[in-house]
CSV table of C-alpha atoms in Angstrom, one decimal:
chain,number,residue,atom,x,y,z
A,1,PHE,CA,-28.5,-40.7,25.0
A,2,ARG,CA,-28.2,-44.5,25.8
A,3,SER,CA,-24.4,-44.3,25.1
A,4,LEU,CA,-24.1,-41.4,27.5
A,5,GLU,CA,-26.1,-43.3,30.2
A,6,LYS,CA,-23.6,-46.1,29.8
A,7,LYS,CA,-20.9,-43.5,30.5
A,8,GLU,CA,-19.6,-43.7,27.0
A,9,PRO,CA,-19.0,-40.8,24.6
A,10,TYR,CA,-21.3,-40.7,21.6
A,11,PHE,CA,-20.3,-40.1,18.0
A,12,SER,CA,-23.2,-40.3,15.5
A,13,ARG,CA,-23.1,-41.3,11.9
A,14,VAL,CA,-23.2,-38.4,9.4
A,15,ILE,CA,-26.8,-37.0,9.1
A,16,ILE,CA,-28.1,-34.9,6.3
A,17,SER,CA,-30.4,-32.2,7.5
A,18,GLU,CA,-33.9,-32.4,5.9
A,19,ASN,CA,-34.1,-28.6,6.1
A,20,THR,CA,-30.8,-27.5,4.8
A,21,GLN,CA,-29.6,-30.6,3.0
A,22,GLU,CA,-26.2,-30.1,4.7
A,23,PRO,CA,-24.3,-32.8,6.6
A,24,TYR,CA,-23.8,-32.7,10.4
A,25,LEU,CA,-23.0,-35.1,13.1
A,26,THR,CA,-23.7,-35.3,16.8
A,27,LEU,CA,-21.2,-35.7,19.6
A,28,GLY,CA,-22.1,-36.5,23.2
A,29,GLN,CA,-20.1,-36.6,26.4
A,30,PRO,CA,-21.5,-38.0,29.6
A,31,ILE,CA,-21.4,-36.0,32.8
A,32,LEU,CA,-20.4,-38.0,35.9
A,33,ASP,CA,-20.3,-37.0,39.5
A,34,GLU,CA,-17.3,-37.5,41.8
A,35,GLY,CA,-18.3,-41.1,42.4
A,36,GLY,CA,-18.5,-41.9,38.7
A,37,ASN,CA,-22.3,-41.9,38.6
A,38,PHE,CA,-24.1,-40.7,35.5
A,39,LYS,CA,-25.6,-37.2,36.1
A,40,GLY,CA,-26.4,-36.1,32.5
A,41,GLY,CA,-24.7,-35.4,29.3
A,42,LEU,CA,-23.7,-32.8,26.8
A,43,LEU,CA,-24.7,-33.1,23.1
A,44,PHE,CA,-23.1,-31.1,20.4
A,45,LYS,CA,-24.3,-30.8,16.8
A,46,ILE,CA,-21.3,-30.4,14.6
A,47,ASP,CA,-21.9,-28.7,11.2
A,48,LEU,CA,-19.8,-30.3,8.5
A,49,LYS,CA,-19.9,-27.4,6.0
A,50,PHE,CA,-16.2,-26.9,6.7
A,51,ILE,CA,-15.4,-30.4,5.4
A,52,TYR,CA,-17.5,-29.7,2.4
A,53,ALA,CA,-15.6,-26.5,1.7
A,54,LEU,CA,-12.3,-28.3,2.2
A,55,SER,CA,-13.0,-31.3,0.0
A,56,ALA,CA,-15.4,-29.9,-2.7
A,57,ASP,CA,-12.7,-27.8,-4.3
A,58,ARG,CA,-10.2,-30.6,-4.6
A,59,GLN,CA,-9.5,-31.3,-8.2
A,60,VAL,CA,-7.6,-34.5,-9.1
A,61,GLY,CA,-5.5,-34.0,-12.1
A,62,GLU,CA,-7.0,-32.1,-15.0
A,63,ASP,CA,-10.5,-33.6,-15.0
A,64,GLY,CA,-10.8,-35.8,-11.8
A,65,TYR,CA,-12.5,-34.9,-8.6
A,66,LEU,CA,-13.1,-36.1,-5.0
A,67,PHE,CA,-16.3,-36.7,-3.1
A,68,LEU,CA,-17.0,-37.9,0.4
A,69,LEU,CA,-19.7,-40.4,1.5
A,70,SER,CA,-21.2,-41.2,4.9
A,71,GLU,CA,-21.4,-44.8,6.1
A,72,ASP,CA,-24.9,-45.2,4.6
A,73,GLY,CA,-24.0,-43.7,1.2
A,74,TYR,CA,-25.1,-40.1,1.6
A,75,LEU,CA,-22.9,-37.3,0.2
A,76,ILE,CA,-20.9,-35.4,2.7
A,77,SER,CA,-19.3,-33.3,0.0
A,78,HIS,CA,-19.3,-33.2,-3.8
A,79,PRO,CA,-17.7,-30.6,-6.1
A,80,ASN,CA,-21.0,-30.1,-7.9
A,81,GLN,CA,-23.2,-28.2,-5.5
A,82,LYS,CA,-26.4,-29.0,-7.6
A,83,GLU,CA,-25.6,-32.7,-7.4
A,84,PHE,CA,-24.9,-32.4,-3.6
A,85,LEU,CA,-28.3,-30.7,-3.0
A,86,GLN,CA,-30.5,-32.6,-5.4
A,87,ASN,CA,-29.1,-36.1,-5.2
A,88,PRO,CA,-27.6,-36.6,-1.8
A,89,ASP,CA,-28.5,-40.4,-1.5
A,90,TYR,CA,-25.8,-42.2,-3.5
A,91,SER,CA,-26.6,-45.5,-1.8
A,92,LYS,CA,-29.1,-46.1,-4.6
A,93,TYR,CA,-26.3,-46.7,-7.1
A,94,GLU,CA,-24.9,-50.2,-7.3
A,95,HIS,CA,-21.3,-49.1,-7.7
A,96,ILE,CA,-21.6,-47.0,-4.5
A,97,ARG,CA,-23.0,-50.0,-2.6
A,98,THR,CA,-19.9,-52.0,-3.9
A,99,ILE,CA,-17.6,-49.2,-2.7
A,100,LEU,CA,-19.3,-49.1,0.8
A,101,GLN,CA,-19.0,-52.8,1.1
A,102,GLN,CA,-15.4,-53.2,-0.1
A,103,ARG,CA,-14.2,-50.1,1.9
A,104,GLU,CA,-10.9,-49.8,-0.1
A,105,GLY,CA,-9.9,-50.3,-3.7
A,106,THR,CA,-10.5,-49.2,-7.2
A,107,ILE,CA,-13.4,-50.0,-9.5
A,108,GLN,CA,-14.5,-49.0,-13.0
A,109,ASN,CA,-17.9,-47.3,-13.7
A,110,ASP,CA,-19.2,-45.8,-16.9
A,111,GLY,CA,-15.7,-44.9,-18.3
A,112,ASP,CA,-14.3,-43.7,-15.0
A,113,LEU,CA,-11.9,-45.2,-12.5
A,114,LEU,CA,-13.0,-44.7,-8.9
A,115,SER,CA,-10.5,-45.2,-6.1
A,116,PHE,CA,-11.8,-45.2,-2.6
A,117,TYR,CA,-10.9,-45.5,1.0
A,118,THR,CA,-13.0,-45.7,4.2
A,119,ASN,CA,-11.6,-44.3,7.4
A,120,LYS,CA,-12.2,-45.4,11.0
A,121,TYR,CA,-15.3,-43.1,11.2
A,122,ASP,CA,-16.8,-44.9,8.2
A,123,TRP,CA,-16.5,-41.9,5.9
A,124,THR,CA,-15.5,-42.9,2.4
A,125,SER,CA,-13.4,-40.7,0.1
A,126,VAL,CA,-13.9,-41.4,-3.5
A,127,ILE,CA,-11.6,-40.1,-6.3
A,128,VAL,CA,-13.0,-40.2,-9.8
A,129,VAL,CA,-10.8,-40.0,-12.8
A,130,PRO,CA,-11.9,-40.6,-16.4
A,131,GLU,CA,-10.4,-44.0,-17.5
A,132,GLU,CA,-8.9,-42.4,-20.6
A,133,THR,CA,-7.0,-39.8,-18.5
A,134,ALA,CA,-5.8,-42.4,-16.0
A,135,LEU,CA,-4.5,-44.7,-18.8
A,136,GLN,CA,-2.8,-42.0,-20.9
A,137,PRO,CA,0.7,-42.8,-19.5
A,138,VAL,CA,0.1,-46.5,-20.2
A,139,GLN,CA,-1.1,-45.7,-23.7
A,140,ALA,CA,2.0,-43.5,-24.3
A,141,ASN,CA,4.3,-46.3,-23.0
A,142,LYS,CA,2.4,-48.8,-25.1
A,143,ALA,CA,3.4,-46.9,-28.3
A,144,THR,CA,7.0,-46.8,-27.1
A,145,ILE,CA,7.0,-50.5,-26.3
A,146,LEU,CA,5.4,-51.4,-29.7
A,147,TYR,CA,8.1,-49.3,-31.4
A,148,ILE,CA,10.9,-51.1,-29.6
A,149,VAL,CA,9.4,-54.5,-30.2
A,150,SER,CA,8.8,-53.8,-33.9
A,151,THR,CA,12.3,-52.4,-34.2
A,152,ASP,CA,13.7,-55.5,-32.4
A,153,PHE,CA,11.6,-57.8,-34.6
A,154,ARG,CA,12.9,-56.1,-37.8
A,155,SER,CA,16.4,-56.5,-36.4
A,156,ILE,CA,15.8,-60.2,-35.7
A,157,SER,CA,14.2,-60.6,-39.1
A,158,TYR,CA,17.2,-59.0,-40.9
A,159,THR,CA,19.6,-61.1,-38.9
A,160,THR,CA,17.7,-64.3,-39.7
A,161,ILE,CA,17.7,-63.3,-43.4
A,162,ASP,CA,21.4,-62.7,-43.2
A,163,ILE,CA,22.0,-66.1,-41.6
A,164,ILE,CA,19.9,-67.8,-44.3
A,165,LEU,CA,21.8,-66.0,-47.1
A,166,LEU,CA,25.1,-66.9,-45.5
A,167,VAL,CA,24.1,-70.6,-45.3
A,168,LEU,CA,23.0,-70.5,-48.9
A,169,VAL,CA,26.3,-68.9,-50.0
A,170,LEU,CA,28.4,-71.4,-48.0
A,171,GLU,CA,26.7,-74.4,-49.6
């Protein structure tokens, strides 16, 4: 209400309802008279279930997933409904505190790669992909590179042996 009294719109942080365990936020708009004087305000509670529905079903690749965090580390959405309802406060995890502090990037945690981005409303989207899955293309290319290198090495070795034999024959 203080923001409205200052004639400024209000946009709350994401709040998790104690009753329903569902996320919401509050928007406020000041009401001014013709002279620009504060007369009151309108407050709206915005249910964020629609965001949950939009993001919770997003699968990333074959076995990755997306979840959203509020600015203080509470889940806004998570693909596992049980996790969302029973463990909404993710700020207790060290890697989540790191994510909230860094705001953008990629980190490793327990065999997963977590890529994250924080928007202007301080909501952080986190994409989780098992490290093994994320690195499969690299591993596939590693085998190809090793084959090429070993083939080139054999070719160089044969050429070196040929040169040594040629030198021995010419002497």
